[in-house]
Coordinates of C-alpha atoms in Angstrom, one line a residue:
Chain Q
M106 CA -17.3 -19.7 -18.1
A107 CA -14.4 -18.5 -15.5
K108 CA -12.5 -21.4 -13.7
G109 CA -9.5 -22.1 -11.7
V110 CA -7.4 -20.2 -9.1
W111 CA -4.3 -18.3 -10.2
I112 CA -1.4 -16.6 -8.7
V113 CA 1.0 -14.2 -10.2
A114 CA 3.9 -15.6 -8.0
E115 CA 6.9 -12.9 -7.4
Q116 CA 10.5 -13.3 -7.8
R117 CA 13.7 -10.8 -7.6
D118 CA 17.2 -11.9 -8.7
G119 CA 16.2 -15.2 -9.7
A120 CA 14.4 -16.5 -6.2
L121 CA 11.2 -16.5 -5.6
R122 CA 9.8 -14.4 -2.8
K123 CA 8.1 -15.7 0.3
I124 CA 4.7 -13.7 -0.6
S125 CA 4.6 -16.7 -3.5
Y126 CA 4.4 -19.2 -0.8
E127 CA 2.1 -17.8 0.8
L128 CA -0.1 -17.0 -2.2
A129 CA 0.0 -20.7 -3.3
S130 CA -0.9 -22.0 -0.3
T131 CA -4.3 -19.5 0.2
A132 CA -5.0 -20.4 -3.5
R133 CA -4.5 -23.9 -2.7
K134 CA -7.0 -23.2 0.0
L135 CA -9.4 -21.6 -2.1
A136 CA -9.6 -24.1 -5.1
D137 CA -9.6 -27.1 -2.9
V138 CA -13.2 -25.3 -2.0
L139 CA -14.5 -25.4 -5.5
G140 CA -12.8 -28.1 -6.7
E141 CA -11.0 -26.2 -9.4
D142 CA -7.0 -26.1 -10.1
V143 CA -4.2 -24.0 -8.8
C144 CA -1.9 -21.9 -11.6
A145 CA 0.8 -19.7 -11.0
V146 CA 1.9 -17.1 -13.6
L147 CA 5.7 -16.2 -13.0
C148 CA 7.5 -13.6 -15.0
G149 CA 10.8 -13.0 -15.4
S150 CA 14.6 -14.0 -17.2
G151 CA 16.4 -17.0 -16.7
I152 CA 13.7 -18.3 -14.3
E153 CA 12.2 -21.4 -15.5
G154 CA 14.2 -23.4 -12.9
I155 CA 12.9 -21.8 -9.9
A156 CA 8.9 -22.3 -11.2
G157 CA 8.8 -26.1 -10.3
Q158 CA 9.2 -25.1 -6.7
L159 CA 5.9 -23.9 -6.7
G160 CA 4.5 -27.1 -6.8
K161 CA 5.4 -27.7 -3.0
Y162 CA 3.2 -25.6 -2.0
G163 CA 0.2 -26.6 -3.7
V164 CA 0.5 -25.6 -7.3
D165 CA -1.0 -27.6 -10.1
K166 CA 0.6 -25.6 -13.3
V167 CA 3.1 -22.8 -13.7
F168 CA 2.8 -20.7 -16.7
V169 CA 6.1 -19.4 -17.2
A170 CA 7.2 -16.2 -19.1
D171 CA 11.0 -16.2 -19.4
A172 CA 12.3 -13.3 -21.6
P173 CA 15.3 -10.4 -21.2
A174 CA 12.5 -7.9 -21.4
L175 CA 10.9 -9.2 -18.1
E176 CA 14.1 -8.3 -15.9
P177 CA 14.0 -6.1 -13.8
Y178 CA 10.5 -6.0 -13.3
T179 CA 8.6 -3.0 -15.2
T180 CA 4.9 -2.5 -15.0
D181 CA 4.1 -2.4 -18.7
A182 CA 6.3 -5.7 -19.7
H183 CA 4.5 -7.8 -16.5
A184 CA 0.8 -6.4 -17.1
A185 CA 1.3 -7.5 -20.7
A186 CA 2.9 -10.6 -20.0
V187 CA 0.4 -11.9 -17.2
A188 CA -3.0 -9.9 -19.0
K189 CA -2.2 -12.0 -22.1
I190 CA -2.2 -15.7 -20.0
V191 CA -5.0 -14.6 -17.8
K192 CA -7.4 -14.1 -20.6
E193 CA -6.4 -16.5 -22.9
N194 CA -7.3 -19.2 -19.6
D195 CA -10.3 -17.3 -17.9
P196 CA -9.9 -17.9 -14.4
S197 CA -12.3 -16.9 -11.8
I198 CA -9.7 -15.7 -9.4
L199 CA -6.6 -14.1 -9.5
L200 CA -4.1 -13.7 -6.5
L201 CA -1.5 -11.0 -5.9
G202 CA 0.8 -9.9 -3.2
A203 CA 0.2 -6.6 -1.7
S204 CA 3.9 -6.2 -1.8
T205 CA 5.0 -2.8 -3.7
Q206 CA 5.7 -4.8 -6.9
G207 CA 2.2 -7.1 -6.4
R208 CA 0.0 -3.4 -5.5
D209 CA 1.4 -1.8 -9.1
L210 CA 1.1 -4.7 -11.1
S211 CA -2.4 -6.0 -9.6
A212 CA -3.9 -2.4 -10.0
R213 CA -2.6 -1.9 -13.8
L214 CA -4.2 -5.4 -14.1
V215 CA -7.5 -4.5 -13.0
G216 CA -7.5 -1.6 -15.9
K217 CA -6.4 -4.2 -18.2
L218 CA -8.8 -7.1 -17.5
H219 CA -11.5 -4.7 -16.7
T220 CA -12.6 -6.2 -13.4
G221 CA -12.8 -5.2 -9.8
M222 CA -10.2 -6.0 -6.8
G223 CA -9.7 -6.1 -3.0
T224 CA -6.6 -4.6 -1.9
D225 CA -4.2 -5.8 1.1
C226 CA -6.9 -8.1 2.1
V227 CA -6.3 -10.2 5.5
D228 CA -8.7 -13.1 4.9
A229 CA -10.2 -14.5 1.6
K230 CA -13.0 -17.0 1.7
I231 CA -15.2 -18.8 -0.7
V232 CA -18.7 -18.3 0.4
D233 CA -21.4 -19.3 -2.0
G234 CA -18.8 -20.5 -4.5
K235 CA -17.5 -16.6 -4.8
L236 CA -14.8 -15.0 -3.2
L237 CA -15.4 -13.2 0.2
L238 CA -12.5 -10.9 1.2
T239 CA -11.5 -8.9 4.1
R240 CA -9.6 -6.1 4.6
P241 CA -8.8 -3.1 6.5
M242 CA -10.0 0.4 5.2
Y243 CA -8.9 3.9 6.7
A244 CA -5.6 2.5 8.1
G245 CA -7.4 -0.5 9.9
K246 CA -10.1 1.9 11.6
C247 CA -12.6 -0.4 9.9
F248 CA -12.5 -3.2 7.9
G249 CA -14.6 -3.9 4.8
E250 CA -16.4 -7.2 3.7
V251 CA -15.6 -7.2 0.0
A252 CA -17.3 -9.1 -3.0
I253 CA -16.6 -8.8 -6.8
S254 CA -18.8 -9.4 -9.2
S255 CA -16.8 -9.5 -12.6
F256 CA -14.0 -12.6 -13.5
P257 CA -11.4 -12.7 -12.4
Q258 CA -12.3 -11.7 -8.8
M259 CA -8.8 -10.2 -8.0
A260 CA -7.3 -9.5 -4.4
T261 CA -3.8 -8.6 -3.2
L262 CA -2.8 -10.2 -0.3
R263 CA -1.4 -8.8 2.8
P264 CA 2.5 -10.4 3.4
N265 CA 2.9 -12.3 6.5
V266 CA -0.6 -12.9 7.1
F267 CA -1.1 -15.9 5.2
P268 CA 0.5 -19.1 6.1
A269 CA 2.4 -20.7 3.7
V270 CA 1.8 -24.5 4.0
E271 CA 3.6 -27.5 2.1
N272 CA 1.5 -29.2 0.0
Q273 CA 3.0 -31.4 -2.6
K274 CA 1.2 -31.1 -5.8
A275 CA 2.8 -31.6 -9.3
G276 CA 4.0 -27.6 -10.6
E277 CA 3.8 -28.8 -14.2
V278 CA 5.8 -26.0 -15.8
V279 CA 4.8 -24.7 -19.1
K280 CA 6.3 -22.2 -21.0
F281 CA 4.6 -19.1 -22.7
D282 CA 5.1 -16.4 -25.2
P283 CA 4.5 -13.2 -23.2
A284 CA 4.4 -11.8 -27.2
L285 CA 5.6 -8.2 -25.8
D286 CA 5.6 -5.1 -28.0
E287 CA 9.0 -3.2 -27.7
G288 CA 7.4 -0.3 -28.6
K289 CA 4.7 -0.6 -25.6
L290 CA 7.8 -0.9 -23.0
R291 CA 7.6 2.6 -21.8
T292 CA 9.3 3.1 -19.1
K293 CA 13.1 1.5 -18.4
V294 CA 14.7 1.0 -15.0
L295 CA 18.3 2.7 -15.4
E296 CA 19.4 1.7 -12.2
V297 CA 19.2 -0.4 -9.3
Q298 CA 20.2 1.1 -5.8
K299 CA 20.5 -1.5 -3.5
D300 CA 20.0 -0.8 0.2
A301 CA 23.8 -1.6 1.4
S302 CA 22.5 -2.4 5.3
G303 CA 21.2 -5.5 4.2
K304 CA 18.4 -5.1 6.5
V305 CA 14.8 -6.2 6.2
D306 CA 12.4 -4.5 4.7
L307 CA 9.3 -3.1 7.0
T308 CA 6.5 -4.9 5.3
E309 CA 8.5 -7.9 5.3
A310 CA 10.1 -8.3 9.1
N311 CA 8.8 -10.6 11.6
I312 CA 9.8 -8.3 14.4
I313 CA 10.1 -4.6 14.5
V314 CA 11.2 -2.7 17.3
S315 CA 10.2 1.1 17.0
G316 CA 11.0 4.2 18.6
G317 CA 8.8 7.6 18.7
R318 CA 8.6 10.9 20.2
G319 CA 9.7 9.3 23.5
M320 CA 13.2 8.8 21.9
K321 CA 13.9 12.6 22.3
G322 CA 16.5 12.8 19.5
T323 CA 18.5 10.2 16.9
E324 CA 21.3 9.5 19.2
N325 CA 19.1 7.7 21.2
Y326 CA 18.2 5.1 18.6
A327 CA 21.2 2.9 19.5
I328 CA 19.3 1.5 22.2
I329 CA 16.4 0.4 19.9
E330 CA 19.6 -0.4 17.3
E331 CA 21.0 -2.7 20.1
L332 CA 17.6 -4.5 21.1
A333 CA 16.9 -5.0 17.0
A334 CA 20.0 -6.3 16.4
V335 CA 19.8 -9.1 19.4
L336 CA 16.1 -10.0 18.0
G337 CA 17.2 -10.0 14.7
A338 CA 14.4 -7.3 13.6
T339 CA 14.1 -4.0 11.6
V340 CA 14.0 -0.3 13.4
G341 CA 10.5 1.3 12.9
A342 CA 9.4 4.9 13.8
S343 CA 6.1 7.0 14.5
R344 CA 5.4 10.0 12.4
A345 CA 6.6 12.0 15.2
A346 CA 10.1 10.5 15.1
V347 CA 9.9 11.0 11.1
D348 CA 8.9 14.6 11.1
A349 CA 11.5 15.5 13.7
G350 CA 14.5 14.3 11.5
W351 CA 15.4 11.4 13.6
R352 CA 14.9 8.5 11.3
P353 CA 14.2 8.5 7.4
Q354 CA 10.9 8.3 6.1
S355 CA 11.2 4.8 4.7
D356 CA 11.5 3.9 8.4
Q357 CA 7.7 5.3 9.2
V358 CA 5.1 3.0 10.4
G359 CA 1.7 4.5 10.3
Q360 CA -1.4 5.5 8.0
T361 CA 0.8 7.8 6.1
G362 CA 4.0 5.4 5.9
K363 CA 4.1 1.6 5.9
I364 CA 1.5 -1.0 7.1
V365 CA 3.5 -3.6 8.5
S366 CA 1.9 -7.1 10.3
P367 CA 4.9 -8.7 11.8
N368 CA 5.0 -11.5 14.4
L369 CA 5.9 -9.3 16.8
Y370 CA 6.2 -5.3 17.5
V371 CA 7.8 -3.5 20.0
A372 CA 6.5 0.0 20.4
C373 CA 8.8 2.2 22.5
G374 CA 8.0 5.9 23.5
I375 CA 4.9 5.7 21.1
S376 CA 2.2 6.7 22.9
G377 CA -0.2 5.4 19.6
A378 CA -1.8 7.9 18.0
I379 CA -4.5 6.6 15.9
Q380 CA -2.7 7.0 12.8
H381 CA 0.2 4.9 13.8
L382 CA -2.2 2.4 15.5
A383 CA -3.6 1.9 12.2
G384 CA 0.0 1.0 10.7
M385 CA 0.7 -1.4 12.7
G386 CA -2.6 -3.1 14.5
S387 CA -2.7 -6.4 12.7
S388 CA 0.7 -6.8 14.3
K389 CA 0.4 -10.2 16.1
V390 CA 1.9 -9.5 19.3
I391 CA 2.3 -5.7 20.3
V392 CA 4.5 -4.9 23.2
A393 CA 4.3 -1.5 24.7
I394 CA 7.0 0.1 26.5
N395 CA 6.2 3.7 27.8
K396 CA 6.4 5.9 30.8
D397 CA 2.6 7.3 30.4
A398 CA 0.2 4.7 31.8
E399 CA -2.8 6.7 29.8
A400 CA -0.9 6.1 26.3
P401 CA -3.4 4.5 24.0
I402 CA -0.9 2.4 22.7
F403 CA -1.3 0.3 26.4
A404 CA -5.2 -0.5 24.9
R405 CA -3.7 -2.4 21.6
A406 CA -0.8 -3.9 23.8
D407 CA -0.6 -7.6 24.3
Y408 CA 2.3 -7.0 26.9
G409 CA 3.2 -3.3 28.5
I410 CA 5.7 -1.7 30.8
V411 CA 5.2 1.2 31.9
D412 CA 8.5 2.7 33.1
D413 CA 11.1 4.7 31.4
L414 CA 12.2 3.3 28.4
F415 CA 15.6 4.4 28.7
K416 CA 16.1 2.1 31.5
V417 CA 13.9 -0.7 30.0
V418 CA 14.7 -1.1 26.7
P419 CA 18.7 -1.6 27.4
E420 CA 17.6 -4.6 30.4
L421 CA 15.7 -5.7 27.7
T422 CA 18.0 -6.7 25.2
K423 CA 20.3 -7.9 28.1
A424 CA 17.3 -10.6 28.9
C425 CA 16.7 -11.5 25.4
K426 CA 20.5 -11.7 24.8
E427 CA 20.5 -14.2 27.9
L428 CA 17.5 -16.3 26.8
L429 CA 18.8 -16.6 22.9
A430 CA 22.4 -17.5 24.0
Chain R
M277 CA 2.8 22.0 -20.4
N278 CA -0.4 20.2 -19.5
I279 CA 0.0 19.1 -15.8
V280 CA -2.8 17.3 -14.3
A281 CA -3.2 16.7 -10.6
C282 CA -5.9 14.3 -9.6
V283 CA -7.2 14.9 -5.9
K284 CA -9.7 13.1 -3.2
Q285 CA -11.5 14.2 -0.3
V286 CA -10.5 11.8 2.9
P287 CA -11.5 12.0 6.4
D288 CA -8.5 13.7 8.5
T289 CA -6.0 11.0 9.6
E290 CA -6.4 11.6 13.2
A291 CA -10.5 11.2 12.6
Q292 CA -12.3 8.7 14.8
I293 CA -13.4 6.1 12.3
R294 CA -17.4 4.8 13.2
V295 CA -19.3 1.7 11.4
K296 CA -23.1 2.8 11.0
A297 CA -25.1 0.3 13.0
D298 CA -26.4 -1.6 10.0
G299 CA -22.7 -1.8 8.1
S300 CA -23.6 0.0 5.5
G301 CA -20.6 2.6 5.6
I302 CA -19.0 4.8 8.2
E303 CA -20.9 7.7 9.9
E304 CA -19.6 10.8 8.3
G305 CA -21.2 13.2 11.1
G306 CA -18.4 15.2 12.7
I307 CA -15.5 14.0 10.2
K308 CA -13.2 16.5 9.1
W309 CA -12.5 16.2 5.4
V310 CA -9.2 17.0 4.0
M311 CA -6.9 16.8 0.9
N312 CA -5.5 13.3 0.7
P313 CA -1.9 13.1 2.2
Y314 CA -0.5 11.7 -1.0
D315 CA -2.5 13.8 -3.3
E316 CA -0.8 17.1 -1.7
Y317 CA 2.4 15.7 -2.7
G318 CA 0.7 15.1 -6.4
V319 CA -0.3 18.5 -6.5
E320 CA 2.9 20.2 -4.7
E321 CA 5.2 18.6 -7.5
A322 CA 2.5 19.5 -10.1
L323 CA 2.6 23.0 -9.3
R324 CA 6.6 23.0 -9.2
L325 CA 6.9 21.3 -12.4
K326 CA 4.9 24.2 -14.0
E327 CA 6.8 26.8 -12.2
K328 CA 10.4 25.4 -13.4
N329 CA 8.8 24.5 -17.1
G330 CA 5.7 26.8 -17.6
G331 CA 2.3 25.1 -18.8
E332 CA -0.8 25.1 -16.7
V333 CA -2.4 22.5 -13.9
T334 CA -5.8 20.9 -13.7
V335 CA -6.7 19.5 -10.5
I336 CA -9.6 16.7 -10.8
S337 CA -11.8 15.2 -8.2
V338 CA -14.7 12.8 -8.1
G339 CA -16.9 13.0 -5.8
P340 CA -20.2 14.9 -3.5
A341 CA -20.7 18.5 -3.5
R342 CA -18.5 18.8 -0.4
V343 CA -15.0 17.6 -2.7
M344 CA -15.1 21.3 -3.8
E345 CA -13.8 22.0 -1.0
T346 CA -10.7 20.3 -1.6
I347 CA -10.6 21.5 -5.6
R348 CA -10.4 25.1 -4.0
T349 CA -7.6 23.9 -1.6
A350 CA -5.6 23.1 -4.6
L351 CA -6.7 26.2 -6.5
A352 CA -5.5 27.9 -3.7
M353 CA -2.1 26.4 -3.8
G354 CA -1.6 27.5 -7.1
A355 CA -3.6 25.1 -9.7
D356 CA -5.1 27.1 -12.7
K357 CA -8.4 25.4 -13.5
G358 CA -10.6 22.8 -11.8
I359 CA -13.1 20.0 -12.9
H360 CA -15.4 18.3 -10.5
V361 CA -17.0 15.1 -11.7
Q362 CA -20.3 14.9 -9.5
D363 CA -23.0 12.3 -9.7
A364 CA -24.4 10.3 -6.9
A365 CA -24.1 7.8 -9.3
F366 CA -20.5 7.6 -8.5
D367 CA -21.3 7.5 -4.7
G368 CA -19.3 3.7 -4.0
A369 CA -17.8 3.4 -7.3
D370 CA -15.2 1.3 -7.8
A371 CA -11.4 2.0 -9.3
Y372 CA -12.4 0.7 -12.3
T373 CA -15.4 3.7 -12.7
T374 CA -13.8 6.3 -11.1
A375 CA -10.9 5.8 -13.2
A376 CA -12.8 5.6 -16.2
A377 CA -14.8 8.6 -15.0
L378 CA -11.6 10.6 -14.7
A379 CA -10.2 9.5 -18.2
A380 CA -13.4 10.4 -20.2
A381 CA -12.8 13.9 -18.2
L382 CA -9.6 14.2 -19.0
K383 CA -9.3 12.9 -22.3
D384 CA -9.6 16.4 -24.3
L385 CA -7.1 17.5 -22.3
N386 CA -4.4 15.2 -23.4
P387 CA -2.4 15.8 -20.0
D388 CA 1.6 15.6 -20.7
I389 CA 1.9 14.2 -17.1
I390 CA -0.5 13.4 -14.3
F391 CA -0.1 12.8 -10.7
C392 CA -1.8 11.1 -8.4
G393 CA -1.3 10.2 -4.7
Q394 CA 0.0 6.4 -4.2
R395 CA -3.1 5.6 -2.4
A396 CA -6.0 7.5 -1.0
I397 CA -5.9 6.4 2.9
D398 CA -9.9 5.9 3.4
D399 CA -10.4 3.1 1.2
D400 CA -6.9 2.5 0.9
Q401 CA -7.2 0.7 -2.5
G402 CA -4.2 2.5 -4.6
Q403 CA -5.6 1.2 -7.8
V404 CA -6.9 4.5 -9.6
G405 CA -3.8 5.8 -10.5
A406 CA -3.0 2.3 -12.3
V407 CA -6.0 1.7 -13.9
L408 CA -6.3 5.7 -14.9
A409 CA -3.1 5.1 -17.2
D410 CA -4.2 2.0 -18.4
L411 CA -7.3 3.8 -20.0
L412 CA -5.4 6.4 -21.5
D413 CA -2.9 4.4 -22.5
I414 CA 0.1 5.9 -21.2
P415 CA 2.4 4.4 -18.9
H416 CA 2.8 5.0 -15.3
V417 CA 5.0 4.8 -12.3
S418 CA 4.3 4.4 -8.6
L419 CA 5.2 5.1 -5.5
I420 CA 7.4 8.0 -6.4
T421 CA 9.9 10.0 -4.0
K422 CA 11.8 11.8 -6.5
L423 CA 11.1 13.6 -10.1
E424 CA 13.4 15.2 -12.7
F425 CA 12.0 16.0 -16.1
A426 CA 14.4 17.1 -19.1
D427 CA 14.2 16.6 -22.8
G428 CA 10.3 15.2 -22.8
A429 CA 11.1 12.4 -20.4
I430 CA 11.1 12.5 -16.4
K431 CA 13.9 10.8 -14.1
V432 CA 11.9 9.4 -11.3
I433 CA 13.2 7.6 -7.8
R434 CA 11.2 4.7 -6.6
P435 CA 12.1 2.7 -3.5
I436 CA 11.0 -0.9 -3.5
E437 CA 11.8 -3.5 -0.6
G438 CA 15.3 -3.1 0.1
A439 CA 16.3 -0.9 -2.8
Q440 CA 15.6 2.0 -4.8
L441 CA 14.9 1.8 -8.5
L442 CA 15.9 5.0 -10.8
I443 CA 13.3 5.0 -13.4
E444 CA 12.7 6.8 -16.8
A445 CA 9.7 7.3 -18.8
K446 CA 8.6 9.3 -21.8
L447 CA 5.8 11.9 -21.4
P448 CA 2.8 11.5 -21.5
C449 CA 3.0 9.3 -18.6
L450 CA 1.1 8.9 -14.9
V451 CA 3.2 9.0 -11.6
T452 CA 1.5 8.2 -8.0
A453 CA 3.4 10.4 -5.3
Q454 CA 4.6 8.8 -2.1
K455 CA 5.7 10.4 1.1
G456 CA 9.3 12.1 0.8
L457 CA 8.6 13.2 -2.7
N458 CA 8.4 17.2 -1.6
E459 CA 6.8 19.3 1.2
P460 CA 3.2 20.5 0.3
R461 CA 2.9 24.5 0.6
Y462 CA 0.3 26.2 2.3
A463 CA -2.5 28.3 0.6
S464 CA -1.7 31.9 0.7
L465 CA -4.2 34.3 1.7
P466 CA -3.7 36.0 -1.9
G467 CA -4.0 32.2 -3.4
I468 CA -7.0 31.4 -1.3
M469 CA -8.7 34.9 -2.5
K470 CA -7.4 34.2 -6.2
A471 CA -8.8 30.7 -6.2
K472 CA -12.5 31.6 -5.6
K473 CA -12.4 33.4 -9.4
K474 CA -10.7 30.2 -10.9
P475 CA -13.0 28.0 -13.3
V476 CA -14.3 24.7 -12.0
D477 CA -15.8 22.9 -14.8
V478 CA -18.5 20.8 -13.0
K479 CA -19.7 17.0 -15.1
D480 CA -22.4 14.7 -14.4
A481 CA -21.7 10.9 -15.5
A482 CA -24.0 11.9 -18.8
A483 CA -21.9 14.6 -19.9
L484 CA -18.8 12.0 -19.6
G485 CA -21.0 9.4 -21.3
V486 CA -19.9 6.9 -18.2
T487 CA -21.9 4.5 -17.1
P488 CA -21.1 3.7 -13.3
A489 CA -20.7 -0.4 -13.2
V490 CA -19.6 -1.5 -9.7
N491 CA -17.5 -4.8 -9.5
M492 CA -16.3 -4.5 -6.3
K493 CA -18.6 -3.6 -3.7
V494 CA -17.9 -3.5 0.1
V495 CA -20.7 -5.7 1.3
K496 CA -20.4 -4.8 4.9
F497 CA -18.6 -2.3 7.4
V498 CA -17.2 -3.9 10.5
P499 CA -15.2 -2.4 13.5
P500 CA -11.7 -3.9 13.7
P501 CA -11.5 -6.8 15.6
A502 CA -11.6 -6.6 19.5
R503 CA -7.9 -7.5 21.2
A504 CA -8.2 -9.4 24.2
A505 CA -6.8 -6.7 27.5
G506 CA -2.8 -7.2 27.2
K507 CA -0.7 -8.2 30.5
I508 CA 1.1 -5.3 32.1
V509 CA 4.1 -6.4 33.5
C510 CA 4.5 -4.5 37.3
G511 CA 7.3 -3.9 39.7
D512 CA 9.8 -1.4 40.7
D513 CA 12.9 -2.5 39.1
P514 CA 13.4 -2.2 35.6
A515 CA 15.5 -5.0 35.0
A516 CA 13.3 -7.6 37.0
K517 CA 10.0 -6.3 34.5
A518 CA 12.4 -6.5 31.4
K519 CA 13.5 -10.2 32.5
E520 CA 10.1 -10.8 32.8
L521 CA 8.9 -9.7 29.6
A522 CA 11.5 -11.3 27.9
R523 CA 10.6 -14.7 29.3
L524 CA 6.9 -14.2 28.4
L525 CA 7.8 -13.4 24.9
R526 CA 9.7 -16.5 24.6
E527 CA 7.7 -18.9 27.0
E528 CA 4.1 -17.6 26.5
A529 CA 4.1 -15.8 23.4
K530 CA 6.6 -17.7 21.5
V531 CA 7.6 -15.2 19.3
I532 CA 11.5 -14.5 20.5

């Protein structure tokens, strides 16, 4: 019978990503209810040394595939490796991160493992011995409670939603042979073009300062950038601002952009069209600055200022600078 | 070149979504149905590939009778023929079952390249493309924003957190389209007229030899959790309001 709560840990450039600890902690919580063990799978090249770190967040055992073909990530190689070890061990639950890599890998695994999966979940619990997931649908306009009748019961977890909790367990490292068939590695990463700005991606940011139609032009984003710099935030934008060409596509938050869940989301000059609210509705604290008191964003905001953003934002930057000094 | 674009019909992004009182689904009345925006990028890229390299574009969709309208939209944009997988047995199907239906319908076509949207904006799962590729035993690259084809292989750009990757894949291959890939065209009036005469093959589960088995089920739809009413910082002086907001964020919300 399927047994054990498993995660696929994520690393990049030889360092575990934060989502890995969030996955481990969530798996621990579920496994304690079931009275089962937590196992992790970690794939890459030259990564055996970091595997044990997962023990600190409640992982009992880490299965490591360490091979040159597993770095950088390609779907074919990682899906083959993970599917092999999962099939050999038959876990009841398999969790991945709803990161770019986790979404890609998990979907391919649904095919290889012939099972069901809930994507981008914001809650996971055990009810009557089975996994019950909560996930946003229609970009958060409604939520679905999802159950999976096949094994492993798969889910990807939205980054930054599940807490990472230290809970030292053995973290025993076990190497396994991914038995990769070179002929089946059909995609090749020719080049990794790193973003030189070094800014934290919107999906991983703790704080986001976003500007919308009310910004009126590219040049005005300087005040948004300044506030973001003081707060250590990443700059985002609404669809209106992106479609107007003021900000790059990669900055867009919303139903057809990025789905984000920072601790703090500051919406400046954003009216709060439903498709925008859908993309940032799971933010922990929402601030709206808009001169239109009727703007729908205020219905979602925890804090609001009804005033001209061009007057308020620079003052907010100044006030935050003083507070944080 | 044998090109396939998979499309799904979804509620428009501006649609209000209301959950049925018994939580069994959403109220479909009054919803404007459109082609999933990410699938539009896929259809557009399929058409551009055909215009450059020759070949045929087949558009395929799984869903009830109303889906025919979306297939016709793709035909009006310039796709050559359609496949409509229509069977009540596929209502509420999970990703694996939908992908299995698509795979069965496409198997004899031997596609060189298949385009899917990176995810559908209704159930937001983003699984069908990858599962379809797996069932057809071809590679896939997800979330692409650029595609070039030469010498039987494609080179694509795939953005990830903090970087973008240049990836090469030999055909046959499946890719999932992300915003930024292109600007989808509108159907022209002559295009709409022509689309009416283009062939659309309608198939059911029996014809495809697929037995729908639902492993992932939405047991209950619920409205989003209500947020407590927010605090509006009042006053006439922008500087004083900004200062008070900063204080609240620091001392009350504890987020800065």
